[in-house]
Structure formats: structure tokens, C-alpha cells
Amino acid sequence: MAGEDSRVVIRPFTGDDYEFLAAVHYAVYQDVPRSVTQWKHDDQTRDPTLLFVRHVVELGERRVACGYFGHSPWIDDPDKYWVQILVLPEVADTRIRPQYLELALASIRSRKPVAVYTGMV
């Protein structure tokens, strides 16, 4: 399995990660590119009453994925949540998606969700 020699590190997203977020999104969704400006706009205009958490996943010193979870403005139910992780297509490490999903589920479990939608790309 690729990446077994590198530890999977999931850390909070910072302002220095926007370029990577735009790049990993483009690598996964080339037909729907999103600029750094668009990502920043979304974050600046996000409803602060809705749960939203974003992370970066690293293998060793390399950023390889971005994940986020919480409420989504298109889900009109406070007990339904969305989990998304975007992994660079060339990264074959199979530990990333399940580890991120477990982190997200552990974070929202106490909220007693009635549904969790996922996008594990």
C-alpha cells in the first residue's frame, strides 16, 4: 500500500492552505474549477450558526487531501451533516478516507445526526 512509510496527519486548515485546497479540488473536479478567491468568499460568507470544520491531510511533510464536514446550506435540516474529502488522484494510500471519515463521525456523533452524507473522492 502506497504511503505506509508515512504517517497520516490530519490537522486544522489554515489560511496558508487555500492554494492547496484550490489545487486538490481542481485535481479531483477538473470540470468545476474553484479559485482561491471563491473558496475565501465562501468562508467569509458562510452562516456562522452552521457547523463547519475543514482539515488538511498530510503524509509525511506532503499535503495530500482536504476534508471538511458539518452542516451544508443545501441541507435544510439541523440533524443532517455532510462529510467531504478530496484526495489528490495520484495518492494511493487507502488509510486517508477512512481515517478522515472516522474523525468527522466522532466529531458529530454527540449531535445525534439522523443522516450523514459523504463525498469520498
mmCIF file of C-alpha atoms in Angstrom:
data_model
loop_
_atom_site.group_PDB
_atom_site.id
_atom_site.type_symbol
_atom_site.label_atom_id
_atom_site.label_comp_id
_atom_site.label_asym_id
_atom_site.label_seq_id
_atom_site.Cartn_x
_atom_site.Cartn_y
_atom_site.Cartn_z
ATOM 1 C CA MET A 1 0.000 0.000 0.000
ATOM 2 C CA ALA A 2 1.483 3.362 -1.001
ATOM 3 C CA GLY A 3 2.296 5.700 1.826
ATOM 4 C CA GLU A 4 2.625 3.072 4.531
ATOM 5 C CA ASP A 5 6.009 4.511 5.443
ATOM 6 C CA SER A 6 4.438 7.921 6.092
ATOM 7 C CA ARG A 7 2.197 8.772 8.978
ATOM 8 C CA VAL A 8 -1.253 10.167 8.157
ATOM 9 C CA VAL A 9 -1.616 13.526 9.908
ATOM 10 C CA ILE A 10 -4.952 15.333 9.957
ATOM 11 C CA ARG A 11 -4.560 18.941 11.014
ATOM 12 C CA PRO A 12 -6.747 22.042 11.049
ATOM 13 C CA PHE A 13 -6.955 24.055 7.835
ATOM 14 C CA THR A 14 -5.144 27.411 7.940
ATOM 15 C CA GLY A 15 -5.103 30.478 5.723
ATOM 16 C CA ASP A 16 -1.897 29.149 4.153
ATOM 17 C CA ASP A 17 -3.814 26.149 2.761
ATOM 18 C CA TYR A 18 -6.139 27.908 0.310
ATOM 19 C CA GLU A 19 -3.824 27.395 -2.684
ATOM 20 C CA PHE A 20 -3.651 23.682 -1.889
ATOM 21 C CA LEU A 21 -7.434 23.488 -1.432
ATOM 22 C CA ALA A 22 -7.962 25.028 -4.878
ATOM 23 C CA ALA A 23 -5.353 22.662 -6.373
ATOM 24 C CA VAL A 24 -6.742 19.463 -4.855
ATOM 25 C CA HIS A 25 -10.278 20.463 -5.812
ATOM 26 C CA TYR A 26 -9.137 21.043 -9.399
ATOM 27 C CA ALA A 27 -7.251 17.726 -9.435
ATOM 28 C CA VAL A 28 -10.479 15.934 -8.484
ATOM 29 C CA TYR A 29 -13.061 18.104 -10.267
ATOM 30 C CA GLN A 30 -11.325 19.483 -13.366
ATOM 31 C CA ASP A 31 -14.679 20.329 -14.921
ATOM 32 C CA VAL A 32 -15.594 22.598 -11.972
ATOM 33 C CA PRO A 33 -12.505 24.645 -11.031
ATOM 34 C CA ARG A 34 -12.720 26.897 -7.973
ATOM 35 C CA SER A 35 -10.277 29.699 -7.308
ATOM 36 C CA VAL A 36 -8.720 30.718 -4.017
ATOM 37 C CA THR A 37 -10.891 33.820 -4.197
ATOM 38 C CA GLN A 38 -14.040 31.692 -4.464
ATOM 39 C CA TRP A 39 -13.008 29.498 -1.507
ATOM 40 C CA LYS A 40 -12.227 32.543 0.625
ATOM 41 C CA HIS A 41 -15.530 34.166 -0.337
ATOM 42 C CA ASP A 42 -17.425 31.018 0.705
ATOM 43 C CA ASP A 43 -15.650 31.002 4.061
ATOM 44 C CA GLN A 44 -16.223 34.716 4.664
ATOM 45 C CA THR A 45 -19.932 34.495 3.853
ATOM 46 C CA ARG A 46 -20.654 31.123 5.491
ATOM 47 C CA ASP A 47 -23.503 31.144 8.029
ATOM 48 C CA PRO A 48 -21.667 31.146 11.376
ATOM 49 C CA THR A 49 -24.553 29.353 13.078
ATOM 50 C CA LEU A 50 -23.905 26.233 10.997
ATOM 51 C CA LEU A 51 -21.208 23.751 11.984
ATOM 52 C CA PHE A 52 -18.304 23.757 9.524
ATOM 53 C CA VAL A 53 -14.844 22.270 10.068
ATOM 54 C CA ARG A 54 -12.058 21.900 7.471
ATOM 55 C CA HIS A 55 -8.788 19.961 7.682
ATOM 56 C CA VAL A 56 -5.698 19.199 5.653
ATOM 57 C CA VAL A 57 -4.350 15.663 5.498
ATOM 58 C CA GLU A 58 -0.609 15.156 5.226
ATOM 59 C CA LEU A 59 1.530 12.123 4.515
ATOM 60 C CA GLY A 60 4.925 12.883 5.940
ATOM 61 C CA GLU A 61 5.561 16.504 5.003
ATOM 62 C CA ARG A 62 3.286 16.462 1.933
ATOM 63 C CA ARG A 63 -0.271 17.786 1.817
ATOM 64 C CA VAL A 64 -2.359 15.167 0.029
ATOM 65 C CA ALA A 65 -6.009 15.884 0.864
ATOM 66 C CA CYS A 66 -8.515 18.397 2.209
ATOM 67 C CA GLY A 67 -11.557 17.351 4.160
ATOM 68 C CA TYR A 68 -14.484 19.200 5.641
ATOM 69 C CA PHE A 69 -17.656 18.379 7.470
ATOM 70 C CA GLY A 70 -20.640 19.949 9.153
ATOM 71 C CA HIS A 71 -23.923 21.418 8.094
ATOM 72 C CA SER A 72 -24.361 22.403 4.500
ATOM 73 C CA PRO A 73 -26.543 25.281 3.356
ATOM 74 C CA TRP A 74 -28.224 22.972 0.825
ATOM 75 C CA ILE A 75 -29.297 20.515 3.552
ATOM 76 C CA ASP A 76 -32.239 22.157 5.306
ATOM 77 C CA ASP A 77 -32.145 20.034 8.458
ATOM 78 C CA PRO A 78 -30.071 20.698 11.592
ATOM 79 C CA ASP A 79 -29.628 16.974 12.222
ATOM 80 C CA LYS A 80 -28.165 16.139 8.795
ATOM 81 C CA TYR A 81 -24.473 16.567 8.039
ATOM 82 C CA TRP A 82 -22.092 16.461 5.100
ATOM 83 C CA VAL A 83 -18.585 14.960 5.060
ATOM 84 C CA GLN A 84 -16.315 15.579 2.068
ATOM 85 C CA ILE A 85 -12.709 14.619 1.454
ATOM 86 C CA LEU A 86 -10.746 15.406 -1.666
ATOM 87 C CA VAL A 87 -7.579 13.340 -2.126
ATOM 88 C CA LEU A 88 -5.004 14.016 -4.830
ATOM 89 C CA PRO A 89 -5.683 11.375 -7.512
ATOM 90 C CA GLU A 90 -2.084 10.153 -7.571
ATOM 91 C CA VAL A 91 -2.151 9.326 -3.853
ATOM 92 C CA ALA A 92 -2.993 5.649 -3.449
ATOM 93 C CA ASP A 93 -2.863 5.469 0.343
ATOM 94 C CA THR A 94 -6.055 3.719 1.435
ATOM 95 C CA ARG A 95 -5.868 4.940 5.046
ATOM 96 C CA ILE A 96 -6.804 8.556 4.326
ATOM 97 C CA ARG A 97 -10.535 8.354 3.598
ATOM 98 C CA PRO A 98 -11.493 6.005 6.460
ATOM 99 C CA GLN A 99 -9.404 7.940 8.975
ATOM 100 C CA TYR A 100 -10.979 11.228 7.941
ATOM 101 C CA LEU A 101 -14.482 9.772 7.978
ATOM 102 C CA GLU A 102 -13.906 8.412 11.484
ATOM 103 C CA LEU A 103 -12.653 11.810 12.695
ATOM 104 C CA ALA A 104 -15.715 13.522 11.223
ATOM 105 C CA LEU A 105 -18.170 10.989 12.621
ATOM 106 C CA ALA A 106 -16.558 11.143 16.066
ATOM 107 C CA SER A 107 -16.887 14.935 15.963
ATOM 108 C CA ILE A 108 -20.590 14.958 15.112
ATOM 109 C CA ARG A 109 -21.678 11.809 16.983
ATOM 110 C CA SER A 110 -22.716 13.750 20.110
ATOM 111 C CA ARG A 111 -25.075 15.844 17.952
ATOM 112 C CA LYS A 112 -27.066 12.656 17.228
ATOM 113 C CA PRO A 113 -27.259 13.050 13.443
ATOM 114 C CA VAL A 114 -30.184 11.484 11.614
ATOM 115 C CA ALA A 115 -28.180 11.359 8.360
ATOM 116 C CA VAL A 116 -24.624 11.861 7.189
ATOM 117 C CA TYR A 117 -23.983 12.387 3.502
ATOM 118 C CA THR A 118 -20.469 11.790 2.231
ATOM 119 C CA GLY A 119 -18.282 12.571 -0.717
ATOM 120 C CA MET A 120 -15.132 10.481 -0.537
ATOM 121 C CA VAL A 121 -13.302 11.413 -3.717
#
